[in-house]
CSV table of C-alpha atoms and ligand atoms in Angstrom, one decimal:
chain,number,residue,atom,x,y,z
A,1,MET,CA,3.5,7.7,4.7
A,2,ILE,CA,4.6,4.2,5.8
A,3,ASN,CA,8.5,4.0,6.4
A,4,ALA,CA,8.8,0.4,6.8
A,5,PHE,CA,6.7,-2.9,6.8
A,6,ALA,CA,7.7,-6.1,8.4
A,7,VAL,CA,6.3,-9.6,8.2
A,8,SER,CA,7.3,-13.0,9.7
A,9,ASN,CA,6.0,-16.5,9.2
A,10,TYR,CA,3.4,-15.7,6.6
A,11,ARG,CA,3.1,-18.3,4.1
A,12,SER,CA,6.4,-18.1,2.0
A,13,LEU,CA,7.7,-15.1,3.8
A,14,LYS,CA,9.8,-16.2,6.8
A,15,ASN,CA,11.2,-12.9,7.8
A,16,VAL,CA,10.7,-9.7,5.6
A,17,VAL,CA,11.7,-6.2,6.6
A,18,SER,CA,11.1,-3.7,3.8
A,19,PRO,CA,11.8,0.0,4.0
A,20,LEU,CA,9.2,1.9,2.0
A,21,SER,CA,9.3,5.2,0.0
A,22,GLY,CA,6.7,7.2,-1.8
A,23,LEU,CA,6.1,4.8,-4.5
A,24,ASN,CA,7.1,1.1,-4.1
A,25,VAL,CA,6.9,-1.3,-7.1
A,26,VAL,CA,7.1,-5.0,-6.2
A,27,THR,CA,8.3,-7.2,-9.1
A,28,GLY,CA,9.7,-10.9,-9.4
A,29,PRO,CA,9.2,-14.1,-10.9
A,30,ASN,CA,6.1,-16.3,-10.5
A,31,GLY,CA,5.7,-17.7,-6.9
A,32,CYS,CA,8.3,-15.4,-5.4
A,33,GLY,CA,5.9,-14.0,-2.7
A,34,LYS,CA,4.6,-10.6,-4.1
A,35,SER,CA,0.9,-11.5,-3.5
A,36,ASN,CA,1.9,-12.9,-0.1
A,37,LEU,CA,3.5,-9.5,0.8
A,38,TYR,CA,0.4,-7.7,-0.4
A,39,LYS,CA,-1.9,-10.1,1.6
A,40,SER,CA,0.1,-9.7,4.7
A,41,LEU,CA,-0.4,-5.8,4.4
A,42,ARG,CA,-4.1,-6.5,4.0
A,43,LEU,CA,-4.2,-8.7,7.2
A,44,LEU,CA,-2.5,-5.8,9.1
A,45,ALA,CA,-5.3,-3.4,7.9
A,46,ASP,CA,-7.9,-5.9,9.0
A,47,THR,CA,-6.5,-5.5,12.5
A,48,ALA,CA,-7.7,-1.9,12.6
A,49,LYS,CA,-11.2,-2.9,11.5
A,50,GLY,CA,-11.6,-5.7,13.9
A,51,ASN,CA,-11.5,-8.5,11.2
A,52,LEU,CA,-8.1,-9.9,11.7
A,53,ILE,CA,-9.2,-13.3,13.2
A,54,ALA,CA,-12.0,-13.6,10.7
A,55,SER,CA,-9.7,-12.8,7.7
A,56,ILE,CA,-7.1,-15.5,8.9
A,57,ALA,CA,-10.2,-17.9,9.2
A,58,GLN,CA,-11.0,-17.1,5.7
A,59,GLU,CA,-7.5,-18.1,4.4
A,60,GLY,CA,-8.1,-21.5,6.2
A,61,GLY,CA,-6.8,-20.8,9.8
A,62,LEU,CA,-3.6,-19.6,11.1
A,63,ASP,CA,-1.9,-23.1,10.5
A,64,TYR,CA,-2.3,-22.6,6.9
A,65,THR,CA,-0.8,-19.2,6.8
A,66,PHE,CA,2.5,-20.6,8.3
A,67,TRP,CA,5.3,-22.1,6.2
A,68,ALA,CA,4.2,-25.3,4.9
A,69,GLY,CA,7.6,-26.6,4.3
A,70,PRO,CA,10.1,-28.4,6.5
A,71,GLU,CA,11.7,-26.4,9.3
A,72,LYS,CA,15.2,-26.8,7.9
A,73,LEU,CA,15.7,-27.2,4.1
A,74,THR,CA,19.1,-28.8,3.5
A,75,ASN,CA,21.3,-28.2,0.4
A,76,SER,CA,20.7,-31.6,-1.0
A,77,MET,CA,16.9,-31.0,-0.5
A,78,ARG,CA,17.3,-27.7,-2.3
A,79,ASP,CA,19.3,-29.5,-5.2
A,80,GLY,CA,16.5,-32.2,-5.4
A,81,ALA,CA,19.1,-34.9,-4.5
A,82,ALA,CA,17.2,-35.7,-1.2
A,83,PRO,CA,13.5,-35.8,-0.7
A,84,ILE,CA,11.8,-32.9,1.0
A,85,GLU,CA,11.0,-34.2,4.5
A,86,GLY,CA,11.2,-33.2,8.1
A,87,THR,CA,8.6,-31.7,10.6
A,88,ALA,CA,6.9,-28.5,10.5
A,89,LYS,CA,7.2,-27.3,13.9
A,90,LYS,CA,4.1,-25.1,14.4
A,91,SER,CA,3.7,-25.1,18.3
A,92,ASN,CA,5.4,-21.9,19.1
A,93,THR,CA,5.2,-20.2,15.7
A,94,ARG,CA,4.1,-16.7,15.6
A,95,LEU,CA,2.6,-14.7,12.7
A,96,ARG,CA,4.1,-11.2,13.1
A,97,LEU,CA,3.0,-8.1,11.3
A,98,GLY,CA,4.2,-4.5,11.9
A,99,PHE,CA,4.8,-1.2,10.2
A,100,VAL,CA,6.4,2.0,10.9
A,101,GLY,CA,4.6,5.2,10.3
A,102,LYS,CA,5.4,8.9,10.4
A,103,GLU,CA,5.3,9.2,14.3
A,104,PHE,CA,4.5,5.7,15.6
A,105,GLY,CA,5.2,2.1,15.0
A,106,TYR,CA,3.0,-0.8,15.6
A,107,ALA,CA,3.4,-4.5,15.7
A,108,ILE,CA,1.3,-7.6,16.4
A,109,SER,CA,2.0,-11.3,17.0
A,110,LEU,CA,-0.4,-14.0,16.9
A,111,GLY,CA,-0.1,-17.8,17.7
A,112,MET,CA,-2.4,-20.8,18.4
A,113,PRO,CA,-4.0,-21.2,21.8
A,114,ALA,CA,-2.6,-23.8,24.2
A,115,PRO,CA,-4.7,-27.0,23.7
A,116,GLN,CA,-7.4,-27.0,26.3
A,117,GLY,CA,-8.0,-30.7,26.6
A,118,PHE,CA,-11.7,-31.4,26.2
A,119,ALA,CA,-11.8,-34.0,29.1
A,120,GLY,CA,-11.2,-31.3,31.8
A,121,HIS,CA,-13.8,-28.6,30.6
A,122,ARG,CA,-17.4,-28.9,31.3
A,123,ASP,CA,-18.2,-26.4,28.6
A,124,PRO,CA,-15.2,-26.3,26.3
A,125,SER,CA,-15.0,-23.6,23.6
A,126,MET,CA,-15.7,-24.7,20.1
A,127,PHE,CA,-13.4,-21.7,19.0
A,128,GLN,CA,-10.3,-23.7,19.9
A,129,PHE,CA,-8.7,-23.0,16.5
A,130,ASP,CA,-9.1,-19.4,16.7
A,131,PRO,CA,-5.7,-17.6,16.8
A,132,GLU,CA,-4.7,-15.6,19.8
A,133,ILE,CA,-3.2,-12.2,19.8
A,134,LYS,CA,-0.1,-12.8,21.9
A,135,ARG,CA,1.4,-9.4,21.8
A,136,GLU,CA,0.9,-5.9,20.5
A,137,CYS,CA,3.2,-3.0,20.9
A,138,ILE,CA,3.0,0.7,19.9
A,139,TRP,CA,6.4,2.8,19.9
A,140,ALA,CA,7.5,6.1,19.0
A,141,GLY,CA,9.9,6.7,16.2
A,142,ASP,CA,11.5,4.1,13.9
A,143,VAL,CA,12.6,1.2,16.0
A,144,CYS,CA,10.8,-0.5,18.9
A,145,ARG,CA,13.2,-0.8,21.9
A,146,PRO,CA,12.3,-0.7,25.6
A,147,SER,CA,12.8,3.1,25.8
A,148,SER,CA,10.7,4.0,22.9
A,149,CYS,CA,7.8,1.5,23.7
A,150,LEU,CA,4.7,3.3,24.8
A,151,ILE,CA,2.0,0.6,24.9
A,152,ASP,CA,2.8,-3.1,25.5
A,153,ARG,CA,0.1,-5.7,25.4
A,154,VAL,CA,1.2,-9.2,26.5
A,155,GLY,CA,-1.6,-11.6,26.5
A,156,PRO,CA,-4.6,-10.0,28.3
A,157,VAL,CA,-2.5,-7.2,29.9
A,158,VAL,CA,-2.2,-3.9,28.3
A,159,LYS,CA,0.3,-1.5,29.9
A,160,VAL,CA,0.5,2.1,28.9
A,161,ARG,CA,3.8,4.0,29.7
A,162,SER,CA,3.2,7.0,31.9
A,163,GLY,CA,6.5,9.1,32.2
A,164,ARG,CA,9.1,6.6,33.3
A,165,LYS,CA,6.6,4.1,34.8
A,166,TRP,CA,4.2,1.6,33.2
A,167,GLU,CA,0.5,1.6,34.3
A,168,VAL,CA,-1.8,-1.4,33.6
A,169,TYR,CA,-4.7,0.1,31.4
A,170,ASN,CA,-6.6,-3.3,31.0
A,171,ALA,CA,-5.7,-6.6,32.5
A,172,HIS,CA,-8.4,-8.5,30.9
A,173,LEU,CA,-8.4,-8.0,27.2
A,174,ASN,CA,-9.8,-10.9,25.0
A,175,SER,CA,-7.3,-12.9,23.2
A,176,TYR,CA,-9.2,-12.1,19.9
A,177,GLU,CA,-9.4,-8.5,20.5
A,178,SER,CA,-6.7,-5.9,19.2
A,179,ILE,CA,-5.9,-3.0,21.3
A,180,LEU,CA,-6.8,-1.0,18.1
A,181,ASN,CA,-10.4,-1.7,18.7
A,182,GLU,CA,-10.7,-2.2,22.3
A,183,ILE,CA,-8.9,1.0,23.4
A,184,SER,CA,-10.8,3.9,22.0
A,185,ASP,CA,-9.9,6.8,24.4
A,186,PRO,CA,-8.1,9.4,22.1
A,187,VAL,CA,-7.3,11.4,25.0
A,188,ALA,CA,-6.0,8.9,27.5
A,189,VAL,CA,-4.2,6.9,24.8
A,190,PRO,CA,-3.7,9.0,21.8
A,191,GLU,CA,-1.1,6.6,20.2
A,192,VAL,CA,-3.6,3.8,19.8
A,193,HIS,CA,-6.1,6.3,18.1
A,194,ALA,CA,-3.2,7.6,15.8
A,195,VAL,CA,-2.1,4.2,14.7
A,196,ARG,CA,-5.8,3.0,14.1
A,197,GLN,CA,-6.6,6.1,12.0
A,198,THR,CA,-3.4,5.6,10.0
A,199,ILE,CA,-4.3,2.0,9.1
A,200,ARG,CA,-8.0,2.8,8.5
A,201,HIS,CA,-6.9,5.1,5.8
A,202,TRP,CA,-5.1,2.5,3.7
A,203,ARG,CA,-6.8,1.4,0.6
A,204,PHE,CA,-6.5,-1.7,-1.3
A,205,TYR,CA,-7.2,-1.8,-5.0
A,206,ASP,CA,-6.8,-5.3,-6.5
A,207,GLN,CA,-10.3,-6.1,-7.4
A,208,PHE,CA,-10.9,-3.9,-10.5
A,209,ARG,CA,-12.9,-5.9,-13.0
A,210,THR,CA,-12.9,-4.9,-16.6
A,211,ASP,CA,-14.8,-7.9,-18.2
A,212,PRO,CA,-18.0,-6.9,-20.1
A,213,GLN,CA,-20.2,-7.7,-17.1
A,214,SER,CA,-18.2,-5.7,-14.6
A,215,ILE,CA,-20.1,-3.2,-12.4
A,216,ILE,CA,-17.5,-0.5,-13.4
A,217,ARG,CA,-18.9,-0.5,-16.9
A,218,THR,CA,-22.6,0.2,-16.1
A,219,PRO,CA,-23.9,3.8,-15.4
A,220,GLN,CA,-23.7,4.4,-11.5
A,221,ILE,CA,-25.7,6.7,-9.3
A,222,GLY,CA,-23.4,9.8,-9.0
A,223,THR,CA,-22.7,11.2,-5.5
A,224,ARG,CA,-19.4,13.0,-4.4
A,225,THR,CA,-16.7,10.4,-4.0
A,226,PRO,CA,-13.6,11.6,-2.4
A,227,VAL,CA,-12.1,8.0,-2.2
A,228,LEU,CA,-12.6,5.6,-4.9
A,229,ASP,CA,-14.2,2.4,-3.6
A,230,HIS,CA,-12.0,-0.7,-3.4
A,231,ASP,CA,-13.7,-2.4,-6.5
A,232,GLY,CA,-13.7,0.8,-8.5
A,233,HIS,CA,-17.6,0.8,-9.1
A,234,SER,CA,-17.8,4.7,-8.3
A,235,LEU,CA,-15.3,5.4,-11.0
A,236,VAL,CA,-17.2,8.1,-13.0
A,237,ALA,CA,-18.4,9.8,-9.8
A,238,ALA,CA,-14.7,9.7,-8.6
A,239,LEU,CA,-13.4,11.3,-11.7
A,240,ARG,CA,-16.2,13.9,-11.6
A,241,THR,CA,-15.2,14.7,-7.9
A,242,ILE,CA,-11.7,15.1,-8.9
A,243,HIS,CA,-12.8,17.5,-11.8
A,244,GLU,CA,-14.9,19.6,-9.3
A,245,ILE,CA,-12.9,19.7,-6.1
A,246,GLY,CA,-9.6,17.7,-6.7
A,247,ASP,CA,-6.5,18.2,-8.7
A,248,ARG,CA,-8.2,18.7,-12.2
A,249,GLU,CA,-4.9,19.7,-13.9
A,250,ALA,CA,-3.4,16.4,-12.9
A,251,LEU,CA,-6.5,14.4,-14.1
A,252,TYR,CA,-6.5,15.8,-17.5
A,253,GLY,CA,-2.6,15.9,-17.6
A,254,ALA,CA,-2.7,12.0,-16.9
A,255,ILE,CA,-5.3,11.5,-19.6
A,256,GLU,CA,-3.4,13.5,-22.2
A,257,ASP,CA,0.0,11.7,-21.2
A,258,ALA,CA,-1.3,8.3,-21.8
A,259,PHE,CA,-3.8,9.0,-24.7
A,260,PRO,CA,-2.6,12.1,-26.4
A,261,GLY,CA,-5.5,14.2,-28.0
A,262,SER,CA,-8.0,12.4,-25.9
A,263,THR,CA,-10.0,13.8,-23.0
A,264,ILE,CA,-13.1,13.0,-20.8
A,265,ASN,CA,-16.4,14.5,-20.2
A,266,PHE,CA,-19.4,13.7,-17.9
A,267,GLU,CA,-23.2,13.1,-18.4
A,268,ALA,CA,-25.9,12.2,-16.1
A,269,ASP,CA,-29.0,10.3,-17.4
A,270,ALA,CA,-32.5,10.9,-16.3
A,271,SER,CA,-32.1,8.9,-13.1
A,272,ASN,CA,-28.9,10.8,-12.2
A,273,ARG,CA,-26.6,7.8,-13.2
A,274,PHE,CA,-23.2,9.0,-14.5
A,275,VAL,CA,-21.9,8.2,-17.8
A,276,LEU,CA,-18.4,8.7,-18.8
A,277,GLN,CA,-17.7,10.2,-22.2
A,278,PHE,CA,-14.2,9.4,-23.5
A,279,LEU,CA,-13.5,11.7,-26.4
A,280,GLN,CA,-10.8,10.0,-28.6
A,281,GLU,CA,-9.1,11.6,-31.8
A,282,GLY,CA,-10.5,10.2,-34.9
A,283,LEU,CA,-13.9,9.1,-33.6
A,284,LEU,CA,-17.1,10.9,-34.4
A,285,ARG,CA,-18.8,10.2,-31.0
A,286,PRO,CA,-17.5,9.7,-27.4
A,287,LEU,CA,-17.2,6.2,-26.1
A,288,ASN,CA,-18.8,5.5,-22.8
A,289,GLN,CA,-17.3,3.3,-19.9
A,290,SER,CA,-18.8,0.0,-21.3
A,291,GLU,CA,-17.0,0.5,-24.6
A,292,LEU,CA,-13.4,1.4,-23.3
A,293,SER,CA,-10.6,-1.1,-23.7
A,294,ASP,CA,-9.7,-3.1,-20.5
A,295,GLY,CA,-6.4,-1.3,-20.4
A,296,THR,CA,-7.9,2.2,-20.8
A,297,LEU,CA,-10.5,1.4,-18.1
A,298,ARG,CA,-7.8,0.3,-15.7
A,299,TYR,CA,-5.7,3.3,-16.3
A,300,LEU,CA,-8.7,5.7,-15.6
A,301,LEU,CA,-9.3,3.6,-12.4
A,302,LEU,CA,-5.6,3.8,-11.2
A,303,VAL,CA,-5.7,7.6,-12.1
A,304,ALA,CA,-8.9,8.0,-9.9
A,305,ALA,CA,-7.4,5.8,-7.2
A,306,LEU,CA,-4.4,8.1,-6.8
A,307,LEU,CA,-6.2,11.4,-7.3
A,308,THR,CA,-8.7,10.7,-4.7
A,309,GLN,CA,-6.2,9.3,-2.3
A,310,GLY,CA,-4.3,12.5,-1.9
A,311,ARG,CA,-1.2,11.5,0.0
A,312,LEU,CA,-2.6,8.4,1.8
A,313,PRO,CA,-1.0,5.1,1.3
A,314,CYS,CA,-2.7,2.8,-1.1
A,315,TRP,CA,-1.8,-0.6,-2.7
A,316,TYR,CA,-2.5,-2.2,-6.1
B,1,ATP,N1,1.6,-21.8,3.8
B,1,ATP,C1,2.6,-21.7,2.8
B,1,ATP,N2,3.7,-22.2,3.0
B,1,ATP,C2,4.8,-22.2,2.2
B,1,ATP,N3,4.5,-21.7,0.9
B,1,ATP,C3,3.4,-21.2,0.6
B,1,ATP,C4,2.3,-21.1,1.6
B,1,ATP,N4,1.1,-20.5,1.0
B,1,ATP,C5,1.6,-20.2,-0.3
B,1,ATP,N5,2.8,-20.5,-0.6
B,1,ATP,C6,3.7,-20.2,-1.6
B,1,ATP,O1,4.1,-19.0,-1.6
B,1,ATP,C7,4.7,-18.7,-2.9
B,1,ATP,C8,4.4,-17.2,-3.2
B,1,ATP,O2,3.1,-17.0,-3.6
B,1,ATP,P1,2.6,-15.6,-4.1
B,1,ATP,O3,1.2,-15.8,-4.5
B,1,ATP,O4,3.0,-14.7,-3.2
B,1,ATP,O5,3.4,-15.5,-5.4
B,1,ATP,P2,3.5,-14.4,-6.5
B,1,ATP,O6,4.9,-13.8,-6.3
B,1,ATP,O7,2.4,-13.4,-6.2
B,1,ATP,O8,3.4,-15.1,-7.9
B,1,ATP,P3,2.4,-14.7,-9.2
B,1,ATP,O9,3.5,-13.8,-10.0
B,1,ATP,O10,2.3,-15.9,-9.9
B,1,ATP,O11,1.3,-14.0,-8.8
B,1,ATP,C9,4.1,-19.7,-3.9
B,1,ATP,O12,5.1,-20.5,-4.3
B,1,ATP,C10,3.1,-20.5,-3.1
B,1,ATP,O13,2.9,-21.6,-3.5
B,2,MG,MG1,0.6,-12.9,-7.2
């Protein structure tokens, strides 16, 4: 369970703090920032996988993830009476991401490195546009304050609280490494381990393809699938896993809810590729996954995603 999520200076999101409950639905008009919220969550998840800097680079670099508008938007600019102009101050801008989980909270801030001035360096780095991790904190409870902070990383220095004192755990952390990847001792620093494990369990399902060529519509080798893949290609194996070891009642209940009188069955072909059989009232033969409508397939994917997740957070 994630109790809150916060993001600052990510594209159109200047400062968003969002309390979360068991199920959260984000709606709003076109261009209001729904996908930006989702993408920022994804960046946070990438931190625990060691992919944060690479993911930001994929988005075009940290500069591109900052607000592309002027620093100050006057009322007349807003009304269209004056042209949009001004400077986009980026020098000290920080991308900040954070969340509050059941026991611990975590926050990270990133910024651009100071310009290194090629002239003075004999061997200047070619990675001068890689963002730097400026600060990371892990705290106990809902709010990060000096008294609740357990781990504080400022630049290369990581300090860990030990009773009333702070101890330097590492003074030379690379600017591109997160504490979530670099500190792996679950006994000495259990908080880092706990936060890393929490984030690693997040799943993102926004890549379900239901077009005729989609891999989801083809028979797949079936192995036990306790967690549906992010692109849903193991759908039939995941549904079968729920049938065998998961919440079978919820599975068939969800199908009956959406398609009264319908149910599913499973078949394996000679090479153990699983084929779904969707038995629908009024039809003489079951339909397989290649024949289902886009909506039906999507619904089954969401059911499989939710029922294979248990109570772990997932985003669609
Ligand atoms: N670097 C940036 N600076 C400022 N605005 C940006 C930046 N990058 C993207 N945007 C804008 O952020 C806004 C929100 O985009 P987002 O993709 O989150 O919209 P959305 O709510 O998902 O819309 P839709 O319903 O169309 O999918 C858009 O108007 C987009 O142009
Ligand atoms: Mg969108």
